[in-house]
mmCIF file of C-alpha atoms in Angstrom:
data_model
loop_
_atom_site.group_PDB
_atom_site.id
_atom_site.type_symbol
_atom_site.label_atom_id
_atom_site.label_comp_id
_atom_site.label_asym_id
_atom_site.label_seq_id
_atom_site.Cartn_x
_atom_site.Cartn_y
_atom_site.Cartn_z
ATOM 1 C CA UNK A 1 -17.699 7.507 -4.275
ATOM 2 C CA UNK A 2 -14.455 6.127 -2.935
ATOM 3 C CA UNK A 3 -11.602 5.807 -5.396
ATOM 4 C CA UNK A 4 -11.182 2.072 -4.935
ATOM 5 C CA UNK A 5 -13.814 -0.149 -3.372
ATOM 6 C CA UNK A 6 -13.626 -3.674 -2.147
ATOM 7 C CA UNK A 7 -17.008 -4.393 -0.682
ATOM 8 C CA UNK A 8 -16.994 -8.076 0.109
ATOM 9 C CA UNK A 9 -16.642 -9.165 3.692
ATOM 10 C CA UNK A 10 -14.281 -11.900 4.842
ATOM 11 C CA UNK A 11 -14.196 -14.801 2.401
ATOM 12 C CA UNK A 12 -13.933 -18.370 3.640
ATOM 13 C CA UNK A 13 -13.106 -21.016 1.071
ATOM 14 C CA UNK A 14 -12.287 -24.699 1.464
ATOM 15 C CA UNK A 15 -8.827 -25.837 0.501
ATOM 16 C CA UNK A 16 -8.623 -26.559 -3.212
ATOM 17 C CA UNK A 17 -11.514 -24.251 -4.137
ATOM 18 C CA UNK A 18 -11.408 -20.999 -6.108
ATOM 19 C CA UNK A 19 -11.371 -17.713 -4.207
ATOM 20 C CA UNK A 20 -12.771 -14.754 -6.131
ATOM 21 C CA UNK A 21 -12.145 -11.143 -5.149
ATOM 22 C CA UNK A 22 -13.569 -8.043 -6.785
ATOM 23 C CA UNK A 23 -12.597 -4.403 -6.843
ATOM 24 C CA UNK A 24 -14.153 -1.357 -8.507
ATOM 25 C CA UNK A 25 -12.559 2.014 -9.138
ATOM 26 C CA UNK A 26 -13.864 5.461 -9.915
ATOM 27 C CA UNK A 27 -11.191 7.117 -12.078
ATOM 28 C CA UNK A 28 -11.809 6.186 -15.717
ATOM 29 C CA UNK A 29 -8.329 7.373 -16.625
ATOM 30 C CA UNK A 30 -6.632 4.750 -14.473
ATOM 31 C CA UNK A 31 -4.156 2.640 -16.373
ATOM 32 C CA UNK A 32 -2.370 0.437 -13.852
ATOM 33 C CA UNK A 33 -3.912 -2.053 -11.446
ATOM 34 C CA UNK A 34 -2.328 -4.128 -8.737
ATOM 35 C CA UNK A 35 -3.157 -6.791 -6.203
ATOM 36 C CA UNK A 36 -1.194 -6.938 -2.980
ATOM 37 C CA UNK A 37 -1.263 -9.695 -0.400
ATOM 38 C CA UNK A 38 -0.800 -8.879 3.258
ATOM 39 C CA UNK A 39 -0.306 -11.495 5.918
ATOM 40 C CA UNK A 40 -1.297 -10.611 9.448
ATOM 41 C CA UNK A 41 1.374 -8.446 11.050
ATOM 42 C CA UNK A 42 3.319 -8.101 7.813
ATOM 43 C CA UNK A 43 3.561 -5.454 5.123
ATOM 44 C CA UNK A 44 1.818 -5.742 1.738
ATOM 45 C CA UNK A 45 3.620 -7.556 -1.065
ATOM 46 C CA UNK A 46 2.808 -7.278 -4.750
ATOM 47 C CA UNK A 47 1.401 -10.445 -6.294
ATOM 48 C CA UNK A 48 -0.179 -9.288 -9.555
ATOM 49 C CA UNK A 49 -0.181 -6.305 -11.856
ATOM 50 C CA UNK A 50 -2.403 -5.809 -14.912
ATOM 51 C CA UNK A 51 -2.523 -2.996 -17.427
ATOM 52 C CA UNK A 52 -4.819 -4.061 -20.280
ATOM 53 C CA UNK A 53 -8.300 -5.521 -20.534
ATOM 54 C CA UNK A 54 -8.611 -9.256 -20.200
ATOM 55 C CA UNK A 55 -6.988 -11.896 -18.072
ATOM 56 C CA UNK A 56 -3.462 -12.253 -16.806
ATOM 57 C CA UNK A 57 -2.369 -15.501 -15.237
ATOM 58 C CA UNK A 58 0.560 -16.127 -12.927
ATOM 59 C CA UNK A 59 0.642 -19.559 -11.373
ATOM 60 C CA UNK A 60 -2.529 -20.073 -9.366
ATOM 61 C CA UNK A 61 -3.449 -16.380 -9.591
ATOM 62 C CA UNK A 62 -5.473 -14.766 -12.371
ATOM 63 C CA UNK A 63 -6.161 -11.050 -12.546
ATOM 64 C CA UNK A 64 -9.028 -9.836 -14.697
ATOM 65 C CA UNK A 65 -9.504 -6.267 -15.868
ATOM 66 C CA UNK A 66 -12.552 -4.655 -17.442
ATOM 67 C CA UNK A 67 -11.949 -0.944 -17.969
ATOM 68 C CA UNK A 68 -15.385 -0.295 -19.466
ATOM 69 C CA UNK A 69 -17.041 -1.538 -16.300
ATOM 70 C CA UNK A 70 -14.236 -0.218 -14.102
ATOM 71 C CA UNK A 71 -13.548 -3.362 -12.195
ATOM 72 C CA UNK A 72 -10.615 -5.608 -11.574
ATOM 73 C CA UNK A 73 -10.777 -9.030 -10.001
ATOM 74 C CA UNK A 74 -8.438 -11.654 -8.615
ATOM 75 C CA UNK A 75 -8.987 -15.389 -8.779
ATOM 76 C CA UNK A 76 -7.002 -17.787 -6.638
ATOM 77 C CA UNK A 77 -7.247 -21.320 -7.953
ATOM 78 C CA UNK A 78 -6.588 -24.419 -5.855
ATOM 79 C CA UNK A 79 -6.606 -22.287 -2.702
ATOM 80 C CA UNK A 80 -4.084 -23.280 -0.052
ATOM 81 C CA UNK A 81 -3.988 -22.457 3.661
ATOM 82 C CA UNK A 82 -0.943 -20.301 2.879
ATOM 83 C CA UNK A 83 -3.235 -18.074 0.803
ATOM 84 C CA UNK A 84 -5.029 -16.984 3.975
ATOM 85 C CA UNK A 85 -4.326 -13.252 4.059
ATOM 86 C CA UNK A 86 -5.820 -9.873 3.287
ATOM 87 C CA UNK A 87 -5.796 -8.916 -0.382
ATOM 88 C CA UNK A 88 -5.545 -5.245 -1.302
ATOM 89 C CA UNK A 89 -6.576 -3.822 -4.644
ATOM 90 C CA UNK A 90 -4.576 -0.771 -5.774
ATOM 91 C CA UNK A 91 -5.158 1.526 -8.715
ATOM 92 C CA UNK A 92 -2.902 4.167 -10.191
ATOM 93 C CA UNK A 93 -5.129 7.227 -10.264
ATOM 94 C CA UNK A 94 -2.843 9.191 -12.542
ATOM 95 C CA UNK A 95 -2.970 12.451 -10.729
ATOM 96 C CA UNK A 96 -0.367 13.824 -8.341
ATOM 97 C CA UNK A 97 2.662 11.956 -9.663
ATOM 98 C CA UNK A 98 1.363 8.429 -9.969
ATOM 99 C CA UNK A 99 0.130 7.766 -6.486
ATOM 100 C CA UNK A 100 -1.720 4.533 -5.870
ATOM 101 C CA UNK A 101 -5.147 4.430 -4.299
ATOM 102 C CA UNK A 102 -5.848 1.347 -2.200
ATOM 103 C CA UNK A 103 -9.046 -0.442 -1.345
ATOM 104 C CA UNK A 104 -9.600 -1.470 2.257
ATOM 105 C CA UNK A 105 -8.849 -5.077 1.470
ATOM 106 C CA UNK A 106 -10.600 -8.422 1.632
ATOM 107 C CA UNK A 107 -9.665 -11.082 4.125
ATOM 108 C CA UNK A 108 -9.445 -14.593 2.723
ATOM 109 C CA UNK A 109 -9.474 -17.626 4.993
ATOM 110 C CA UNK A 110 -8.706 -20.983 3.432
ATOM 111 C CA UNK A 111 -10.115 -23.836 5.493
ATOM 112 C CA UNK A 112 -8.100 -27.084 5.398
ATOM 113 C CA UNK B 1 15.656 -7.449 -4.646
ATOM 114 C CA UNK B 2 14.459 -4.054 -3.568
ATOM 115 C CA UNK B 3 14.998 -3.398 0.080
ATOM 116 C CA UNK B 4 13.034 -0.798 1.995
ATOM 117 C CA UNK B 5 14.204 -0.515 5.566
ATOM 118 C CA UNK B 6 12.314 1.163 8.380
ATOM 119 C CA UNK B 7 14.404 2.014 11.392
ATOM 120 C CA UNK B 8 12.119 0.631 14.099
ATOM 121 C CA UNK B 9 9.630 -2.232 14.190
ATOM 122 C CA UNK B 10 7.968 -1.089 17.412
ATOM 123 C CA UNK B 11 8.032 2.325 19.005
ATOM 124 C CA UNK B 12 6.392 3.670 22.156
ATOM 125 C CA UNK B 13 6.219 7.415 22.689
ATOM 126 C CA UNK B 14 4.479 9.836 25.016
ATOM 127 C CA UNK B 15 1.884 12.421 24.033
ATOM 128 C CA UNK B 16 3.553 15.639 22.926
ATOM 129 C CA UNK B 17 6.878 14.072 21.979
ATOM 130 C CA UNK B 18 8.457 14.746 18.611
ATOM 131 C CA UNK B 19 8.767 11.469 16.739
ATOM 132 C CA UNK B 20 10.986 10.613 13.790
ATOM 133 C CA UNK B 21 10.319 7.587 11.595
ATOM 134 C CA UNK B 22 13.105 6.795 9.168
ATOM 135 C CA UNK B 23 12.944 4.924 5.899
ATOM 136 C CA UNK B 24 15.769 3.979 3.547
ATOM 137 C CA UNK B 25 15.556 2.287 0.139
ATOM 138 C CA UNK B 26 18.464 0.832 -1.785
ATOM 139 C CA UNK B 27 17.151 0.787 -5.369
ATOM 140 C CA UNK B 28 17.518 4.388 -6.435
ATOM 141 C CA UNK B 29 13.733 4.811 -6.628
ATOM 142 C CA UNK B 30 12.459 8.301 -7.323
ATOM 143 C CA UNK B 31 9.213 7.989 -5.428
ATOM 144 C CA UNK B 32 8.801 7.361 -1.736
ATOM 145 C CA UNK B 33 5.632 7.205 0.319
ATOM 146 C CA UNK B 34 4.435 7.159 3.892
ATOM 147 C CA UNK B 35 1.176 5.377 4.726
ATOM 148 C CA UNK B 36 -0.584 4.572 7.925
ATOM 149 C CA UNK B 37 -2.750 1.508 8.283
ATOM 150 C CA UNK B 38 -5.560 1.175 10.779
ATOM 151 C CA UNK B 39 -8.111 -1.629 11.187
ATOM 152 C CA UNK B 40 -11.194 -0.947 9.090
ATOM 153 C CA UNK B 41 -9.648 2.095 7.425
ATOM 154 C CA UNK B 42 -7.117 0.462 5.141
ATOM 155 C CA UNK B 43 -3.980 2.142 3.881
ATOM 156 C CA UNK B 44 -4.079 5.913 3.940
ATOM 157 C CA UNK B 45 -1.443 8.063 2.288
ATOM 158 C CA UNK B 46 0.156 10.675 4.537
ATOM 159 C CA UNK B 47 2.849 12.188 2.320
ATOM 160 C CA UNK B 48 4.833 11.239 -0.711
ATOM 161 C CA UNK B 49 7.931 12.507 -2.473
ATOM 162 C CA UNK B 50 8.876 12.167 -6.112
ATOM 163 C CA UNK B 51 12.328 13.708 -5.863
ATOM 164 C CA UNK B 52 14.874 14.940 -3.392
ATOM 165 C CA UNK B 53 13.573 17.890 -1.395
ATOM 166 C CA UNK B 54 10.165 17.530 -3.056
ATOM 167 C CA UNK B 55 7.071 16.514 -1.114
ATOM 168 C CA UNK B 56 3.353 16.286 -1.707
ATOM 169 C CA UNK B 57 0.527 15.964 0.782
ATOM 170 C CA UNK B 58 -1.462 12.796 0.708
ATOM 171 C CA UNK B 59 -4.929 12.214 2.111
ATOM 172 C CA UNK B 60 -4.162 12.763 5.814
ATOM 173 C CA UNK B 61 -1.140 15.080 6.234
ATOM 174 C CA UNK B 62 -2.369 16.909 9.327
ATOM 175 C CA UNK B 63 -0.029 16.495 12.277
ATOM 176 C CA UNK B 64 2.788 15.142 10.125
ATOM 177 C CA UNK B 65 5.705 16.519 8.149
ATOM 178 C CA UNK B 66 8.361 14.858 6.025
ATOM 179 C CA UNK B 67 11.932 15.349 4.973
ATOM 180 C CA UNK B 68 13.812 14.040 1.966
ATOM 181 C CA UNK B 69 17.344 15.370 1.920
ATOM 182 C CA UNK B 70 18.779 12.381 0.058
ATOM 183 C CA UNK B 71 17.191 10.220 -2.600
ATOM 184 C CA UNK B 72 17.381 7.037 -0.568
ATOM 185 C CA UNK B 73 15.972 8.409 2.687
ATOM 186 C CA UNK B 74 12.482 9.631 3.518
ATOM 187 C CA UNK B 75 11.632 10.648 7.061
ATOM 188 C CA UNK B 76 8.222 11.077 8.646
ATOM 189 C CA UNK B 77 7.982 13.491 11.540
ATOM 190 C CA UNK B 78 5.228 13.721 14.100
ATOM 191 C CA UNK B 79 5.697 17.220 15.474
ATOM 192 C CA UNK B 80 3.741 16.595 18.666
ATOM 193 C CA UNK B 81 2.549 13.018 18.965
ATOM 194 C CA UNK B 82 -1.042 12.414 19.950
ATOM 195 C CA UNK B 83 -2.867 9.238 20.918
ATOM 196 C CA UNK B 84 -4.820 9.235 17.647
ATOM 197 C CA UNK B 85 -1.534 8.798 15.820
ATOM 198 C CA UNK B 86 -1.127 5.329 17.296
ATOM 199 C CA UNK B 87 -0.971 3.205 14.165
ATOM 200 C CA UNK B 88 1.090 1.010 11.859
ATOM 201 C CA UNK B 89 3.255 3.200 9.644
ATOM 202 C CA UNK B 90 4.400 1.831 6.329
ATOM 203 C CA UNK B 91 7.037 3.314 4.077
ATOM 204 C CA UNK B 92 7.139 2.404 0.392
ATOM 205 C CA UNK B 93 9.172 3.246 -2.665
ATOM 206 C CA UNK B 94 8.628 2.899 -6.383
ATOM 207 C CA UNK B 95 10.157 3.653 -9.720
ATOM 208 C CA UNK B 96 7.898 6.096 -11.582
ATOM 209 C CA UNK B 97 5.023 5.432 -9.199
ATOM 210 C CA UNK B 98 4.200 1.967 -10.392
ATOM 211 C CA UNK B 99 4.807 -1.088 -8.246
ATOM 212 C CA UNK B 100 5.210 -0.194 -4.630
ATOM 213 C CA UNK B 101 7.737 -1.963 -2.451
ATOM 214 C CA UNK B 102 6.962 -1.720 1.236
ATOM 215 C CA UNK B 103 9.118 -1.701 4.305
ATOM 216 C CA UNK B 104 8.280 -3.999 7.203
ATOM 217 C CA UNK B 105 6.376 -1.266 9.040
ATOM 218 C CA UNK B 106 6.654 0.536 12.354
ATOM 219 C CA UNK B 107 3.971 -0.046 14.971
ATOM 220 C CA UNK B 108 3.809 3.223 16.855
ATOM 221 C CA UNK B 109 2.028 3.496 20.181
ATOM 222 C CA UNK B 110 1.477 6.956 21.654
ATOM 223 C CA UNK B 111 0.604 6.878 25.340
#
């Protein structure tokens, strides 16, 4: 089993809708979880971090963490064309000096 | 704001050449990382360093080496470039291995 999995294919959502992204991880000892956004041709940038079970909201973004089920999700409310990007889930695996394991990413396309 | 600077945005090299990719961060971060990113394969960790002169292998270290002589600088070395090392290379730094801050990347083409 891969450390971090993002299985959904490209996600197309109409402008104004909610985009929902999911991520599962294999290391039960993981404590830190991150979502990065990557525009085409650019480097990833951190948009959300979450450390405890439950929801964390930041503007139009909500991260949800469920450690018992080992998944973390990202909701983008009122999706805008500027949200069109690839979203990478990253998990601190807590071995080897706090290296992050990344999922392969999910592409989101917001249709005007 | 944290700034992670990679020396080249685009680089074209020939097979067999020795290639140096340089990365400098200005926030006194302990940890520095080198990733490569390929379509369909995501971000893969090549090497990381948690202190000066310290280095750890990541998931795909073969064909690469690194150097960290100063805290702010982390270099990736391709000893003898091969075509399968054509990729986007991303450097990142972090404080205590938490939030990663990425450089703008180097697109390396090996011909």
